[in-house]
Amino acid sequence: MEEINNIEVTPCTESDYLKPFRVHYNQNGTKKSWDFMRTHDSVSVLIFNTSSHCFVLVKQFRPAVFMSEWERAKTQPPQLAEKTEEGEPEAAAAAAPAPEPQEGQSASEGESSSQWPPASAGVTYELCAGLVDKPDLSLEEIARQEVLEECGYDVPASKLKRITSYRSGVGVTGAKQTMFYAEVSDDNCVSAGGGPLNRCDPTRGPRNALVTACEMFRAKAAAAAQAI
């Protein structure tokens, strides 16, 4: 279990990863505007271990997911009051919304630790993935590095099969993610993975849980290869 404490929400005045903009434009004669974020494109890799016949996923704590869960909990409708023995309604203690900390205020100042969601609320299981932030490297090479850093498998870039590219966060970022498929074996494992800051944990998922998706991706790759 992750231990998350000393939470502090501060203004984001500058970032290497997100840059907010507002675009103004005319669409079919109507003047419009839209707020968006400029960010990096990314790669993801669906990894299948042929030795253990299972998929390799990445388990990690995502601060954005954690804070989103906290925001969602604040907006939950109040629970129905329960009547006491005297017949008077008694509101459930959990129904009271948590006070929102001010910018720059830590959890200890704005809200008790018991009012934050558990750390597990921010833990996700994901495909191995990373940002396209190295202009001198191909997408395949960036994906190869992510597989090595996060999951510990040393796989040649030539073994990565490009599946497709798609847009993620179309309402906010419009960034492009390119997905690859890679087959590895225990012989390819050269480290425990976890990333440069040990921020994630490679874990193996059951074959049946994702086999349909894998078969779809492999069928698409085979069809694309025949079309060339």
Tab-separated table of C-alpha atoms in Angstrom:
chain	number	residue	atom	x	y	z
A	1	MET	CA	0.000	0.000	0.000
A	2	GLU	CA	1.277	3.472	-0.907
A	3	GLU	CA	1.712	5.928	1.965
A	4	ILE	CA	0.583	9.397	0.884
A	5	ASN	CA	0.754	12.294	3.343
A	6	ASN	CA	1.647	15.994	3.666
A	7	ILE	CA	-0.690	16.813	0.772
A	8	GLU	CA	-0.499	20.417	-0.400
A	9	VAL	CA	-2.442	22.036	-3.257
A	10	THR	CA	-0.650	25.002	-4.834
A	11	PRO	CA	-1.127	27.152	-7.951
A	12	CYS	CA	0.588	25.798	-11.067
A	13	THR	CA	2.188	28.899	-12.559
A	14	GLU	CA	4.685	27.056	-14.763
A	15	SER	CA	4.949	23.478	-15.995
A	16	ASP	CA	7.184	21.451	-18.284
A	17	TYR	CA	4.247	19.197	-19.154
A	18	LEU	CA	1.074	21.312	-19.390
A	19	LYS	CA	0.592	24.722	-20.977
A	20	PRO	CA	-2.925	26.254	-20.958
A	21	PHE	CA	-4.178	28.277	-23.939
A	22	ARG	CA	-7.438	29.737	-25.214
A	23	VAL	CA	-8.192	29.635	-28.936
A	24	HIS	CA	-10.745	31.942	-30.573
A	25	TYR	CA	-12.275	30.957	-33.910
A	26	ASN	CA	-15.332	31.157	-36.149
A	27	GLN	CA	-17.239	27.946	-36.898
A	28	ASN	CA	-19.924	28.160	-39.579
A	29	GLY	CA	-20.275	31.874	-38.946
A	30	THR	CA	-20.467	31.572	-35.151
A	31	LYS	CA	-17.704	33.043	-33.018
A	32	LYS	CA	-16.411	30.549	-30.460
A	33	SER	CA	-13.568	30.019	-28.014
A	34	TRP	CA	-12.084	26.943	-26.363
A	35	ASP	CA	-9.631	26.373	-23.525
A	36	PHE	CA	-7.069	23.645	-24.081
A	37	MET	CA	-3.758	22.306	-22.817
A	38	ARG	CA	-0.669	21.788	-24.908
A	39	THR	CA	1.153	18.662	-23.811
A	40	HIS	CA	3.409	15.902	-25.124
A	41	ASP	CA	2.222	12.993	-27.232
A	42	SER	CA	2.780	9.546	-25.736
A	43	VAL	CA	3.375	5.868	-26.436
A	44	SER	CA	1.907	2.791	-24.749
A	45	VAL	CA	2.862	-0.873	-24.981
A	46	LEU	CA	0.700	-3.958	-24.504
A	47	ILE	CA	3.223	-6.501	-23.208
A	48	PHE	CA	2.621	-10.251	-23.303
A	49	ASN	CA	4.997	-12.567	-21.440
A	50	THR	CA	5.249	-15.808	-23.395
A	51	SER	CA	6.968	-17.622	-20.513
A	52	SER	CA	4.124	-17.152	-18.040
A	53	HIS	CA	1.368	-16.577	-20.633
A	54	CYS	CA	0.150	-13.377	-19.048
A	55	PHE	CA	0.051	-9.665	-19.693
A	56	VAL	CA	2.369	-7.265	-17.923
A	57	LEU	CA	0.713	-4.128	-16.571
A	58	VAL	CA	2.054	-1.213	-14.558
A	59	LYS	CA	0.665	-0.405	-11.121
A	60	GLN	CA	1.318	3.123	-9.912
A	61	PHE	CA	-0.035	6.003	-7.862
A	62	ARG	CA	-1.519	8.763	-10.041
A	63	PRO	CA	-1.887	12.109	-8.215
A	64	ALA	CA	-4.407	13.358	-10.796
A	65	VAL	CA	-6.631	10.320	-10.198
A	66	PHE	CA	-6.285	10.740	-6.437
A	67	MET	CA	-7.320	14.401	-6.569
A	68	SER	CA	-10.155	13.612	-8.977
A	69	GLU	CA	-11.499	11.076	-6.484
A	70	TRP	CA	-11.254	13.688	-3.748
A	71	GLU	CA	-13.197	16.206	-5.856
A	72	ARG	CA	-15.826	13.569	-6.666
A	73	ALA	CA	-16.255	12.694	-2.996
A	74	LYS	CA	-16.924	16.345	-2.169
A	75	THR	CA	-19.846	16.471	-4.599
A	76	GLN	CA	-21.574	13.274	-3.478
A	77	PRO	CA	-25.247	13.902	-2.551
A	78	PRO	CA	-25.948	13.767	1.194
A	79	GLN	CA	-27.114	10.458	2.558
A	80	LEU	CA	-30.709	10.080	3.680
A	81	ALA	CA	-31.202	10.892	7.336
A	82	GLU	CA	-31.947	8.010	9.659
A	83	LYS	CA	-34.490	8.338	12.436
A	84	THR	CA	-33.358	7.904	15.999
A	85	GLU	CA	-35.345	6.169	18.688
A	86	GLU	CA	-36.964	9.531	19.506
A	87	GLY	CA	-38.100	9.849	15.917
A	88	GLU	CA	-35.844	12.796	15.078
A	89	PRO	CA	-33.844	12.548	11.839
A	90	GLU	CA	-30.121	12.094	12.295
A	91	ALA	CA	-27.844	12.836	9.349
A	92	ALA	CA	-25.026	10.427	8.681
A	93	ALA	CA	-21.676	11.877	9.636
A	94	ALA	CA	-20.181	10.875	6.302
A	95	ALA	CA	-22.705	13.020	4.439
A	96	ALA	CA	-21.070	16.314	5.354
A	97	PRO	CA	-18.940	17.602	2.465
A	98	ALA	CA	-15.265	18.009	3.193
A	99	PRO	CA	-14.022	21.611	3.323
A	100	GLU	CA	-11.850	22.503	0.374
A	101	PRO	CA	-8.282	23.560	1.208
A	102	GLN	CA	-7.172	26.910	-0.131
A	103	GLU	CA	-4.381	27.088	-2.690
A	104	GLY	CA	-1.050	26.652	-0.961
A	105	GLN	CA	-2.685	25.090	2.090
A	106	SER	CA	-1.612	21.679	3.287
A	107	ALA	CA	-3.965	18.911	4.331
A	108	SER	CA	-3.034	19.367	7.981
A	109	GLU	CA	-4.141	23.024	7.784
A	110	GLY	CA	-7.267	22.706	5.636
A	111	GLU	CA	-8.585	19.282	6.366
A	112	SER	CA	-7.831	16.308	8.575
A	113	SER	CA	-6.093	13.294	7.102
A	114	SER	CA	-9.235	11.214	7.662
A	115	GLN	CA	-11.098	13.351	5.107
A	116	TRP	CA	-8.734	12.563	2.253
A	117	PRO	CA	-9.466	9.401	0.274
A	118	PRO	CA	-7.221	6.392	0.885
A	119	ALA	CA	-4.071	6.195	-1.211
A	120	SER	CA	-5.608	3.269	-3.087
A	121	ALA	CA	-8.036	5.733	-4.698
A	122	GLY	CA	-5.143	7.001	-6.792
A	123	VAL	CA	-3.607	3.631	-7.712
A	124	THR	CA	-4.157	2.465	-11.286
A	125	TYR	CA	-3.308	-0.542	-13.444
A	126	GLU	CA	-2.128	0.616	-16.859
A	127	LEU	CA	-0.288	-0.342	-19.972
A	128	CYS	CA	3.401	0.504	-19.908
A	129	ALA	CA	3.535	4.054	-21.289
A	130	GLY	CA	5.580	7.229	-21.516
A	131	LEU	CA	5.813	10.690	-23.022
A	132	VAL	CA	7.224	11.442	-26.451
A	133	ASP	CA	9.706	14.007	-25.173
A	134	LYS	CA	12.902	12.949	-26.946
A	135	PRO	CA	12.835	14.439	-30.476
A	136	ASP	CA	15.971	12.558	-31.516
A	137	LEU	CA	14.400	9.132	-30.901
A	138	SER	CA	11.797	7.217	-32.893
A	139	LEU	CA	8.509	6.199	-31.299
A	140	GLU	CA	9.701	2.593	-31.285
A	141	GLU	CA	12.876	3.523	-29.409
A	142	ILE	CA	10.959	5.600	-26.860
A	143	ALA	CA	8.573	2.675	-26.307
A	144	ARG	CA	11.535	0.307	-25.926
A	145	GLN	CA	13.029	2.534	-23.226
A	146	GLU	CA	9.721	2.642	-21.343
A	147	VAL	CA	9.445	-1.160	-21.366
A	148	LEU	CA	12.977	-1.387	-19.958
A	149	GLU	CA	12.559	1.336	-17.318
A	150	GLU	CA	9.062	0.484	-16.093
A	151	CYS	CA	8.914	-3.290	-16.526
A	152	GLY	CA	12.543	-4.395	-16.678
A	153	TYR	CA	12.416	-6.138	-20.062
A	154	ASP	CA	15.143	-5.433	-22.616
A	155	VAL	CA	13.401	-5.764	-25.969
A	156	PRO	CA	14.842	-4.612	-29.322
A	157	ALA	CA	12.889	-1.781	-30.908
A	158	SER	CA	12.452	-3.959	-33.996
A	159	LYS	CA	10.332	-6.377	-31.936
A	160	LEU	CA	7.746	-3.714	-31.110
A	161	LYS	CA	4.706	-3.926	-33.378
A	162	ARG	CA	2.888	-0.663	-33.970
A	163	ILE	CA	-0.860	-1.228	-33.548
A	164	THR	CA	-2.504	2.142	-34.030
A	165	SER	CA	-2.487	5.821	-33.048
A	166	TYR	CA	-5.409	7.685	-31.522
A	167	ARG	CA	-6.227	10.956	-29.797
A	168	SER	CA	-6.589	11.051	-26.019
A	169	GLY	CA	-8.159	13.843	-23.986
A	170	VAL	CA	-9.850	15.228	-27.100
A	171	GLY	CA	-11.668	17.926	-25.133
A	172	VAL	CA	-8.631	19.239	-23.283
A	173	THR	CA	-5.312	18.196	-24.832
A	174	GLY	CA	-5.950	16.402	-28.113
A	175	ALA	CA	-2.627	14.617	-27.651
A	176	LYS	CA	-1.806	11.593	-29.791
A	177	GLN	CA	-0.929	8.226	-28.270
A	178	THR	CA	0.666	5.471	-30.326
A	179	MET	CA	0.133	1.916	-29.097
A	180	PHE	CA	2.570	-0.946	-29.603
A	181	TYR	CA	2.456	-4.666	-28.909
A	182	ALA	CA	5.484	-6.572	-27.619
A	183	GLU	CA	6.068	-10.191	-26.701
A	184	VAL	CA	8.674	-10.815	-24.018
A	185	SER	CA	9.950	-13.808	-22.099
A	186	ASP	CA	11.586	-14.236	-18.730
A	187	ASP	CA	14.915	-14.305	-20.570
A	188	ASN	CA	14.378	-10.642	-21.521
A	189	CYS	CA	14.023	-9.560	-17.885
A	190	VAL	CA	17.169	-7.667	-16.854
A	191	SER	CA	15.867	-5.629	-13.895
A	192	ALA	CA	12.937	-5.275	-11.518
A	193	GLY	CA	11.606	-2.248	-13.396
A	194	GLY	CA	9.727	0.445	-11.543
A	195	GLY	CA	10.971	3.451	-13.502
A	196	PRO	CA	13.881	5.820	-12.773
A	197	LEU	CA	12.221	7.044	-9.547
A	198	ASN	CA	10.756	3.659	-8.628
A	199	ARG	CA	7.319	5.207	-9.098
A	200	CYS	CA	5.580	2.130	-10.506
A	201	ASP	CA	5.367	-1.600	-10.025
A	202	PRO	CA	5.181	-4.028	-12.957
A	203	THR	CA	2.497	-6.617	-12.317
A	204	ARG	CA	1.092	-9.525	-14.283
A	205	GLY	CA	-2.574	-9.734	-15.147
A	206	PRO	CA	-4.540	-12.900	-15.940
A	207	ARG	CA	-4.623	-13.889	-19.581
A	208	ASN	CA	-8.399	-14.168	-19.824
A	209	ALA	CA	-8.931	-10.598	-18.626
A	210	LEU	CA	-7.288	-9.046	-21.674
A	211	VAL	CA	-7.067	-11.820	-24.219
A	212	THR	CA	-9.895	-10.391	-26.336
A	213	ALA	CA	-8.148	-7.033	-26.621
A	214	CYS	CA	-4.857	-8.685	-27.497
A	215	GLU	CA	-6.428	-10.840	-30.186
A	216	MET	CA	-8.105	-7.765	-31.655
A	217	PHE	CA	-4.803	-5.887	-31.743
A	218	ARG	CA	-2.944	-8.811	-33.282
A	219	ALA	CA	-5.644	-9.265	-35.919
A	220	LYS	CA	-5.417	-5.565	-36.776
A	221	ALA	CA	-1.639	-5.796	-37.027
A	222	ALA	CA	-1.866	-8.846	-39.283
A	223	ALA	CA	-4.375	-7.097	-41.544
A	224	ALA	CA	-2.147	-4.024	-41.744
A	225	ALA	CA	0.866	-6.171	-42.643
A	226	GLN	CA	-1.049	-7.880	-45.458
A	227	ALA	CA	-2.127	-4.516	-46.839
A	228	ILE	CA	1.475	-3.352	-47.242
